Amino acid sequence: MSDAALFGWSSTAEYCTYLDENDKKVGAFLSRTGADEFQSALERSRSEASDRSPLRGMPFAVKDNIAVKGLPLSCGSKMLETLSSPYSATAVEKLQQAGAVVVGKTNLDEFGMGSSCDNSALGTTHNPWDVARVAGGSSGGSAAAVAAGMVPFALGSDTGGSIRQPAAFCGTYGLKPSYGVVSRFGLVAYASSLETIGIISLDAQLLRTVFDIMRGQDPKDQSSRPFSPQASEKRQGEKPRIGVITDIEGLAPAMESAYRERLDLIRKKGYEIVEIELPMLEYVVPAYYTIASAEASANLARYAGIRYGHRTDWADEHSELTEKSRDEGFGDEVKLRILLGTYVLRSGFKDQYYLRAQKIRTLLRNEILSAFQKVDQILSPVFPTAAFPHGDAGLDQFQQKLADKFTATANLAAIPALAFPAGQSEGLPFGLQLLGPEFSEHKLIDTASEFTELWEPKTAPGFREWR
Amino acid sequence: MYDTFIGLEIHIQLLTKTKVFCGCSNNYGDEPNTNVCPVCLGYPGTLPVLNTDALFMAYQVVGALKCKRAEAAIFERKNYFYPDMPKNYQISQFADPVGINGEVIFPFQGEEHRVRIHDVHLEEDAGKMIHAGDMSLLDYNRAGTPLLEIVTEPDLRSGEETEAFLRYFRTLVRTIGVSRGNMEEGNLRCDANISINTHGAGLGTKVELKNINSSRFVRLALEYEKERQIGIVEAGGSVDQETRLWNENKDITVVMRRKEESKDYRYFPEPDLPPYRPGEDFFRRVEESLPELPLDRQKRMEAAFSLTDEQASYLCEEKARADYFEAAVAAGSEAQHLYFWMSGDLAALVNKSGTPLEESRLSPEKLATVLRLLDNGAIHGPIAKKMVALLFEEEHDPEGLIAERGWKALDDTSKILPIVKKAVDANPSAAEQLKQGETKVLGFFMGQVMKETGGRADPETAKALITSYVKGEIV
Ligand SMILES: [Zn+2]
């Protein structure tokens, strides 16, 4: 017994029906593996994966900017709506070898640019807690699929908080690993030096299992690194010393009081809480957008209507072909960031913007590393608000960007970060985030599990338990 | 009255087995779009992986050009749009090329000239566009193949000198074995920049020349451009900074783009390729792999084997040729005699058959044996020629061949004389002409004798016998 039945369904068909029904409300998926293919993948998993693999026969969802051979790789964009990937991402291959089975590709803000999922050109994803609200972004489809109980875990990608913010909005765990620990091969590049493939799950131990399978140096990704946790193992068995940032201006009032309450609970349980200062935090958002846009302007240059993706119906020459294909294929946010990135790299502007952002990045990283001399982990909110209603009613696009300050820090500093459910505030989930030194993923998961025991977060309405 | 300043940007295709950032075959001339994969087609989500063989060759060139080498290979993205460039950026080097500040010393008109090297950098090539009627087709086989760009300082002075430099440069890269270095085949490509100025006044306004695809065109284009610029200045005008193309049908240069259209490549560090540090062992292997430079070898061989400048230059033009020569000398051949054979009969055989010397069946040792047999009179010239031609194609033992084919030299007068008599007696009018002093006819009789003896007759003996018999000195 090692197909979907193991996880609470009597048959694959029943599971697929459940997915269909549930996704009508949530809209987490952009494409799904057909029922027959899913069934044969399960059978393959049963015969090939080890009996002892905890992922044998386990379904999972993949954000649609991560390649799975033979499935679409739309990136939430009209530009790539028709693309079928000719290969699989290394992370996906590793999970498949361990017996996990892809059930579909999830929605995202176009090319990972956004924090609501409303920037997808191909579908609308709703928050399972309240369908009038966004799931967060850009990995909103993956977070919603997990929160709604459609899959036990899902892959996302995190460039400036794209896993952690939707995880917080949907009340799940979301791990952004240390840069380079999970191969980026197969992740459609948006901002190469910042992004990483990560995991969304409601089960901290499953999160750890999936991470341990996916991580490791990959010959196909030269920026990948071996996972070497030794450096952070010195205080084994002891309760970690938790640093908190004193400057948390800008939190929504309900979030701020929830955050203070959680801090008190943690302190009462005997954790040492140390106030730390991170003055560089003020520059995180502009530095992040400068670097991300610069890299995006190069990474997205390949979409020219020539080899793959959207091609305009008619053009007289090459430049017209490119212009029209891009104009028709890209959404406004993508165009904005490409233009911004082109601007900050222009000669005469590069010193002022791009190179200055790189200096800020170095200073921020040094500041964070020296903070880890004093504390083991840093606790902060994930996002200043809970999930906002569709249509940006809560925050305008500019505010959404400013709000990335807590999350983008980890991407600039290349360190791991974990969002975890911290309970509910006014009926919506509320998340906290732990930052740790490079390779401290396991310790972050340990701490977050201990914390969540203090308040036992709920699951979304209609959620069906796995196992 | 005018100084001319010419600098070059030379691109050479490196002879690696696979492309520079993926595992696809780096083979020219295959069916279009057969040597491609998601990585070299720039598919979404793919990443480059550095081919260290390409880096090894890059560092070999850096060493041969006496550049200061970079301890790490650092790549940047060069952003520009071109339909045959899959990612619309090129992975190249900018701020930290693999080598800087080198030099090339090359022979020109009997002197040694020097060109300084600004830098050497490694990059990926683009694909190829094929225009067919109102359609444009794309072949991506070349996309991602390793290209080494060598940028010189403006140290060259004329089209002729530039042509000589390129010829030497070709020999150099072929000697190292990193490229075929052939402009006509497109594996050595070259852009030139040229400026003129009144003598002593320093560099003038630079014009870039693109699209010159043979070393002859390099010379013609530069000479044309030099005269064009001088003409402008003489007429009181000033030269525009622009990029021009060589029109090989009209033998003129034409404007391609002006300065104000110049490109901004928006370089920034390639985030997918962290700096690669090859390490001490790698650099030691690079140094050990470097052969003697062609000019050094030429000078050494001139001195060691008493060759003329021209002779040594011919031999060192191809490393394999110089190696062959030295091996044959080591096997006992006399240098001048050997040179005569190599530049004559052997060169003709190579030309005719298309088989490179080093791939023929005739080893340097066998050639040395043939020359020894010729020297000690065991065979005569015409037989040696036959033997060399045969040994070039087929596997034989030279000494065995003599016995097998009855090729032993014939210098016994009593055997040659009857043949001479027969030839002369059969051609009385020719005999009469020879008798009257028309020595041209001697060749005719020699031919007859050689034909009759299968080329084995000793030419001196035969000549003497013919002359004497015609004059009636012998009967
Ligand atoms: Zn390839």
XYZ file of C-alpha atoms in Angstrom, chain B:
475
model
C 54.590 62.389 -43.244
C 51.781 60.329 -41.705
C 51.910 57.708 -39.001
C 49.476 54.795 -39.180
C 48.235 52.951 -36.121
C 46.579 49.575 -36.511
C 45.198 47.432 -33.705
C 43.399 44.110 -34.010
C 40.663 42.197 -32.228
C 41.255 38.587 -33.149
C 38.792 35.815 -32.360
C 39.965 32.235 -32.513
C 37.743 29.193 -32.169
C 39.262 26.787 -29.683
C 39.638 23.120 -30.587
C 37.880 21.649 -27.567
C 35.802 18.493 -27.845
C 32.747 20.149 -26.304
C 31.277 23.631 -26.075
C 32.425 26.099 -23.447
C 29.402 25.939 -21.120
C 27.684 22.633 -21.951
C 28.494 19.120 -23.101
C 27.488 19.519 -26.756
C 29.994 18.597 -29.438
C 32.181 21.457 -30.684
C 32.331 20.193 -34.228
C 32.105 22.419 -37.274
C 30.155 21.521 -40.339
C 27.638 19.110 -38.799
C 23.956 19.160 -39.811
C 22.375 22.433 -38.589
C 20.974 22.346 -35.061
C 22.255 18.863 -34.218
C 24.866 19.945 -31.654
C 22.437 21.710 -29.367
C 20.895 21.177 -25.922
C 18.657 23.199 -23.574
C 21.770 24.847 -22.062
C 23.307 26.213 -25.268
C 19.879 27.152 -26.584
C 19.402 29.228 -23.434
C 16.253 27.409 -22.382
C 14.526 28.891 -19.342
C 16.032 27.479 -16.160
C 19.275 26.160 -17.616
C 22.699 27.107 -16.270
C 26.187 27.230 -17.794
C 28.961 24.886 -16.604
C 32.522 25.923 -17.434
C 34.501 23.583 -19.681
C 37.946 23.563 -18.084
C 39.571 22.321 -21.323
C 38.622 25.636 -22.928
C 40.097 27.470 -19.967
C 43.275 25.383 -20.261
C 43.680 26.405 -23.899
C 42.956 30.032 -23.019
C 45.768 29.958 -20.474
C 48.080 28.302 -23.021
C 47.565 31.300 -25.297
C 48.009 33.654 -22.349
C 51.361 31.943 -21.678
C 52.474 31.965 -25.319
C 51.647 35.672 -25.615
C 53.643 36.331 -22.435
C 50.650 37.924 -20.724
C 50.152 38.440 -17.033
C 47.649 35.728 -16.241
C 44.575 36.099 -14.027
C 44.615 33.746 -11.026
C 40.860 33.234 -11.378
C 38.592 33.049 -14.388
C 35.871 35.637 -13.850
C 32.951 35.944 -16.252
C 30.542 38.775 -16.976
C 27.391 39.152 -19.015
C 27.677 41.285 -22.119
C 24.167 42.408 -22.979
C 23.159 42.873 -26.578
C 20.409 41.521 -28.782
C 21.084 39.368 -31.749
C 18.807 36.723 -33.226
C 21.508 34.053 -33.240
C 22.524 34.670 -29.635
C 20.280 32.372 -27.593
C 20.260 34.242 -24.277
C 20.590 37.705 -25.796
C 23.578 38.153 -23.562
C 26.988 36.692 -24.137
C 28.995 35.174 -21.327
C 32.331 36.888 -21.728
C 35.034 38.533 -19.683
C 35.447 42.241 -19.162
C 37.080 43.599 -16.031
C 39.220 40.507 -15.367
C 40.304 38.816 -18.594
C 42.415 35.623 -18.365
C 45.486 37.545 -19.554
C 46.692 41.143 -19.934
C 49.829 43.003 -21.061
C 51.524 40.521 -23.359
C 53.518 40.719 -26.548
C 54.167 38.933 -29.822
C 57.514 39.162 -31.611
C 57.110 38.236 -35.272
C 59.281 38.277 -38.404
C 58.602 40.919 -41.031
C 60.846 41.744 -43.989
C 63.859 40.160 -42.328
C 63.397 41.999 -39.044
C 61.752 41.221 -35.735
C 58.665 43.309 -35.033
C 56.739 43.561 -31.778
C 53.027 43.908 -31.116
C 51.817 44.441 -27.581
C 48.794 42.457 -26.424
C 46.199 44.408 -24.461
C 44.234 41.429 -23.219
C 43.041 37.896 -23.885
C 39.541 36.865 -22.902
C 37.392 33.775 -23.143
C 33.787 33.888 -24.327
C 31.039 31.932 -26.038
C 30.300 32.234 -29.750
C 26.877 32.974 -31.237
C 25.016 30.836 -33.765
C 24.756 31.460 -37.473
C 22.038 33.171 -39.528
C 21.315 31.900 -42.969
C 19.222 34.146 -45.193
C 17.117 32.262 -47.696
C 14.869 34.439 -49.826
C 12.495 36.307 -47.545
C 13.209 33.919 -44.681
C 15.961 33.831 -42.110
C 17.089 30.468 -40.802
C 19.121 29.911 -37.670
C 21.758 27.286 -37.007
C 22.759 27.118 -33.344
C 25.504 24.507 -33.680
C 28.104 27.221 -33.195
C 26.236 28.865 -30.302
C 28.234 28.293 -27.141
C 31.435 27.150 -28.808
C 34.553 28.541 -27.126
C 36.026 31.691 -28.553
C 39.189 33.400 -27.435
C 39.473 37.102 -28.146
C 42.932 38.621 -28.387
C 43.094 42.417 -28.417
C 46.324 44.059 -29.558
C 47.605 47.565 -28.944
C 47.727 49.804 -32.078
C 51.306 48.787 -32.842
C 51.001 47.745 -36.483
C 51.864 50.233 -39.214
C 50.666 48.909 -42.567
C 48.391 46.408 -44.234
C 51.374 44.354 -45.272
C 52.793 44.232 -41.768
C 49.358 43.315 -40.393
C 49.088 40.477 -42.881
C 52.511 39.191 -41.828
C 51.526 39.449 -38.175
C 48.326 37.479 -38.765
C 50.249 34.828 -40.656
C 52.636 34.460 -37.747
C 49.763 34.513 -35.255
C 48.110 31.677 -37.142
C 51.313 29.652 -36.973
C 51.543 30.413 -33.278
C 48.059 29.156 -32.348
C 48.488 26.121 -34.579
C 51.823 25.397 -32.949
C 50.218 25.460 -29.514
C 47.443 23.320 -30.938
C 44.527 25.408 -29.642
C 42.976 26.432 -32.964
C 43.095 25.791 -36.674
C 43.568 29.546 -37.010
C 42.264 29.713 -40.550
C 40.557 32.955 -41.629
C 39.101 31.426 -44.777
C 37.465 28.661 -42.727
C 36.230 31.216 -40.198
C 38.043 29.772 -37.206
C 40.155 32.920 -37.002
C 38.146 36.112 -37.347
C 39.501 39.585 -37.166
C 38.317 43.164 -36.727
C 40.827 45.966 -37.147
C 40.951 49.538 -35.996
C 43.022 52.059 -37.852
C 43.889 55.704 -37.436
C 46.391 58.010 -39.070
C 47.970 61.215 -37.894
C 50.728 63.575 -38.947
C 54.083 62.166 -37.945
C 54.797 62.452 -34.237
C 51.327 63.707 -33.288
C 50.114 60.460 -31.683
C 46.956 58.455 -32.348
C 44.322 59.865 -34.680
C 40.571 59.261 -34.764
C 39.979 55.557 -34.883
C 37.876 53.752 -37.474
C 36.862 50.162 -36.843
C 36.825 47.730 -39.754
C 34.597 44.683 -39.532
C 33.805 41.724 -41.725
C 37.249 41.074 -43.139
C 37.483 37.363 -43.679
C 40.781 36.653 -45.365
C 44.305 37.799 -44.661
C 44.477 39.310 -48.143
C 41.389 41.397 -47.409
C 43.008 42.536 -44.151
C 45.862 43.976 -46.177
C 43.624 45.483 -48.873
C 41.094 46.946 -46.436
C 43.751 48.538 -44.261
C 45.636 49.987 -47.204
C 42.395 51.350 -48.649
C 41.356 52.828 -45.323
C 44.756 54.385 -44.711
C 44.609 56.148 -48.082
C 40.994 57.196 -47.499
C 41.834 58.768 -44.157
C 44.946 60.513 -45.493
C 42.819 61.832 -48.360
C 40.315 63.329 -45.915
C 43.042 64.993 -43.851
C 44.894 66.294 -46.936
C 41.642 67.867 -48.104
C 41.410 69.673 -44.771
C 38.704 67.459 -43.291
C 38.652 65.272 -40.218
C 38.045 61.548 -39.925
C 34.772 60.445 -38.300
C 34.857 57.867 -35.554
C 32.786 55.059 -37.030
C 32.584 51.393 -37.831
C 33.057 50.421 -41.472
C 32.643 47.209 -43.413
C 34.947 45.838 -46.084
C 33.057 45.375 -49.334
C 35.025 42.643 -51.034
C 33.238 43.042 -54.354
C 34.074 46.705 -54.768
C 37.333 46.682 -52.793
C 36.244 49.621 -50.659
C 35.129 50.206 -47.066
C 31.600 51.431 -46.346
C 29.972 52.888 -43.214
C 28.241 50.394 -40.908
C 27.481 52.562 -37.874
C 28.522 55.904 -36.503
C 29.817 56.778 -33.091
C 26.496 57.985 -31.708
C 25.018 54.536 -32.366
C 27.756 52.850 -30.362
C 26.610 50.119 -28.018
C 26.337 50.029 -24.252
C 26.889 46.422 -23.247
C 25.847 46.894 -19.602
C 28.409 44.386 -18.319
C 27.847 42.886 -14.897
C 29.250 39.823 -13.101
C 27.775 36.525 -14.347
C 25.917 35.271 -11.255
C 25.710 31.716 -12.615
C 29.501 31.250 -12.750
C 31.385 32.011 -9.563
C 35.086 32.880 -10.045
C 36.943 29.702 -10.991
C 40.414 29.276 -9.474
C 42.337 26.677 -11.461
C 45.158 26.332 -8.898
C 48.901 25.707 -9.027
C 48.716 22.241 -10.528
C 46.620 23.456 -13.458
C 48.992 26.319 -14.179
C 51.997 23.998 -13.998
C 50.378 21.694 -16.542
C 49.689 24.690 -18.792
C 53.354 25.737 -18.633
C 54.602 22.229 -19.297
C 52.319 21.906 -22.297
C 53.672 24.982 -24.074
C 55.913 24.204 -27.061
C 58.806 26.334 -28.263
C 57.424 29.453 -30.015
C 57.741 29.415 -33.821
C 60.133 32.384 -34.041
C 62.391 30.978 -31.317
C 62.434 27.675 -33.090
C 63.150 29.292 -36.428
C 66.180 31.082 -34.999
C 67.437 27.975 -33.271
C 67.046 25.848 -36.387
C 68.752 28.457 -38.567
C 71.795 28.319 -36.335
C 71.814 24.601 -35.654
C 71.326 23.414 -39.240
C 72.843 26.321 -41.216
C 69.520 27.129 -42.854
C 68.619 30.427 -44.433
C 65.983 32.651 -42.871
C 63.546 31.669 -45.575
C 64.221 27.951 -45.225
C 63.779 27.942 -41.447
C 60.674 30.092 -41.744
C 59.137 27.622 -44.197
C 59.875 24.703 -41.884
C 58.532 26.439 -38.758
C 55.349 27.630 -40.401
C 53.809 24.316 -39.345
C 54.904 22.676 -36.128
C 54.480 19.216 -37.623
C 56.789 20.161 -40.488
C 59.514 21.425 -38.166
C 59.114 18.339 -35.978
C 59.453 16.140 -39.045
C 62.566 17.945 -40.154
C 64.242 17.632 -36.793
C 63.347 13.962 -36.508
C 64.841 13.233 -39.954
C 68.014 15.124 -39.058
C 68.224 13.109 -35.861
C 67.921 9.974 -38.012
C 71.028 11.030 -39.921
C 69.919 13.274 -42.798
C 71.997 16.183 -43.983
C 69.985 19.387 -43.430
C 70.227 21.049 -46.867
C 69.575 17.821 -48.711
C 66.593 17.136 -46.463
C 65.218 20.657 -46.906
C 65.472 20.247 -50.668
C 63.361 17.082 -50.516
C 60.850 18.414 -48.011
C 60.171 21.681 -49.839
C 60.153 19.913 -53.201
C 58.924 16.362 -53.646
C 57.298 16.005 -50.239
C 55.467 19.338 -50.432
C 54.146 18.322 -53.844
C 52.950 14.972 -52.489
C 51.196 16.668 -49.569
C 49.516 19.107 -51.939
C 48.443 16.464 -54.380
C 47.149 13.920 -51.884
C 45.769 16.299 -49.258
C 47.339 14.044 -46.639
C 49.250 16.053 -44.043
C 52.903 15.102 -43.825
C 52.588 13.733 -40.311
C 49.753 11.443 -41.371
C 51.569 9.934 -44.355
C 53.209 6.480 -44.194
C 56.610 8.021 -44.819
C 58.129 8.497 -41.383
C 61.075 10.863 -40.933
C 63.238 7.783 -40.298
C 62.252 6.206 -43.614
C 62.938 9.434 -45.463
C 66.352 9.543 -43.801
C 66.977 5.986 -45.031
C 66.025 6.896 -48.610
C 68.360 9.908 -48.532
C 71.165 7.717 -47.178
C 70.618 5.155 -49.939
C 70.737 7.982 -52.456
C 73.868 9.426 -50.907
C 75.854 6.217 -50.926
C 74.832 5.426 -54.480
C 72.641 2.431 -53.765
C 69.880 4.172 -55.702
C 69.822 7.074 -58.082
C 67.684 10.256 -58.090
C 64.805 9.080 -60.250
C 64.429 5.914 -58.173
C 64.557 7.956 -54.960
C 61.658 10.053 -56.249
C 59.657 6.932 -57.069
C 60.489 5.419 -53.732
C 59.450 8.504 -51.762
C 56.140 8.675 -53.606
C 55.474 5.009 -52.900
C 56.505 5.180 -49.249
C 54.256 8.233 -48.792
C 51.210 6.149 -49.681
C 52.053 2.596 -48.643
C 53.783 0.753 -45.877
C 57.146 -0.595 -47.161
C 60.696 -1.072 -46.018
C 62.944 1.143 -48.231
C 65.825 -1.328 -48.364
C 63.485 -4.229 -49.011
C 61.931 -2.295 -51.899
C 65.240 -2.130 -53.728
C 65.527 -5.891 -53.873
C 61.834 -6.441 -54.446
C 61.527 -4.093 -57.393
C 65.060 -4.422 -58.767
C 65.722 -0.752 -58.078
C 69.428 -1.117 -57.369
C 71.529 1.536 -59.054
C 73.098 0.466 -62.395
C 76.590 1.923 -62.813
C 78.309 -0.930 -64.543
C 79.544 0.493 -67.899
C 79.330 -2.866 -69.626
C 75.623 -3.046 -68.818
C 74.794 0.571 -69.689
C 76.755 0.785 -72.951
C 74.598 -1.610 -75.001
C 71.536 0.389 -73.997
C 73.242 3.640 -75.014
C 74.279 2.165 -78.347
C 70.789 0.943 -79.061
C 69.258 4.383 -78.353
C 71.793 6.322 -80.418
C 71.704 3.884 -83.350
C 67.927 4.096 -83.498
C 67.999 7.915 -83.739
C 70.742 8.885 -86.183
C 69.528 12.443 -86.826
C 69.429 13.240 -83.106
C 72.880 11.726 -82.749
C 74.082 14.023 -85.500
C 72.638 17.091 -83.758
C 74.380 16.165 -80.529
C 77.578 15.649 -82.379
C 77.191 19.227 -83.764
C 77.070 20.475 -80.180
C 73.318 20.734 -79.530
C 73.485 19.598 -75.930
C 69.683 19.769 -75.539
C 69.503 16.447 -77.316
C 71.489 14.860 -74.489
C 68.352 15.011 -72.363
C 66.433 13.080 -74.993
C 68.997 10.271 -74.964
C 69.141 10.296 -71.146
C 65.399 9.840 -71.138
C 65.689 6.881 -73.467
C 68.324 5.247 -71.303
C 66.435 5.862 -68.086
C 63.280 4.492 -69.613
C 65.089 1.379 -70.693
C 66.731 0.850 -67.257
C 63.723 1.820 -65.185
C 65.622 4.849 -63.916
C 68.366 2.751 -62.403
C 71.255 3.885 -64.617
C 73.824 6.106 -62.963
C 73.169 9.475 -64.657
C 76.858 10.566 -64.776
C 77.995 7.286 -66.265
C 75.162 7.309 -68.808
C 75.909 10.906 -69.832
C 79.569 10.196 -70.354
C 78.815 7.082 -72.389
C 76.298 8.850 -74.659
C 78.680 11.729 -75.389
C 81.616 9.450 -76.094
C 79.627 7.058 -78.272
C 78.147 9.854 -80.402
C 81.589 11.367 -80.929
C 82.866 7.956 -81.903
C 85.317 7.852 -78.997
C 84.039 4.412 -78.174
C 82.627 1.866 -80.511
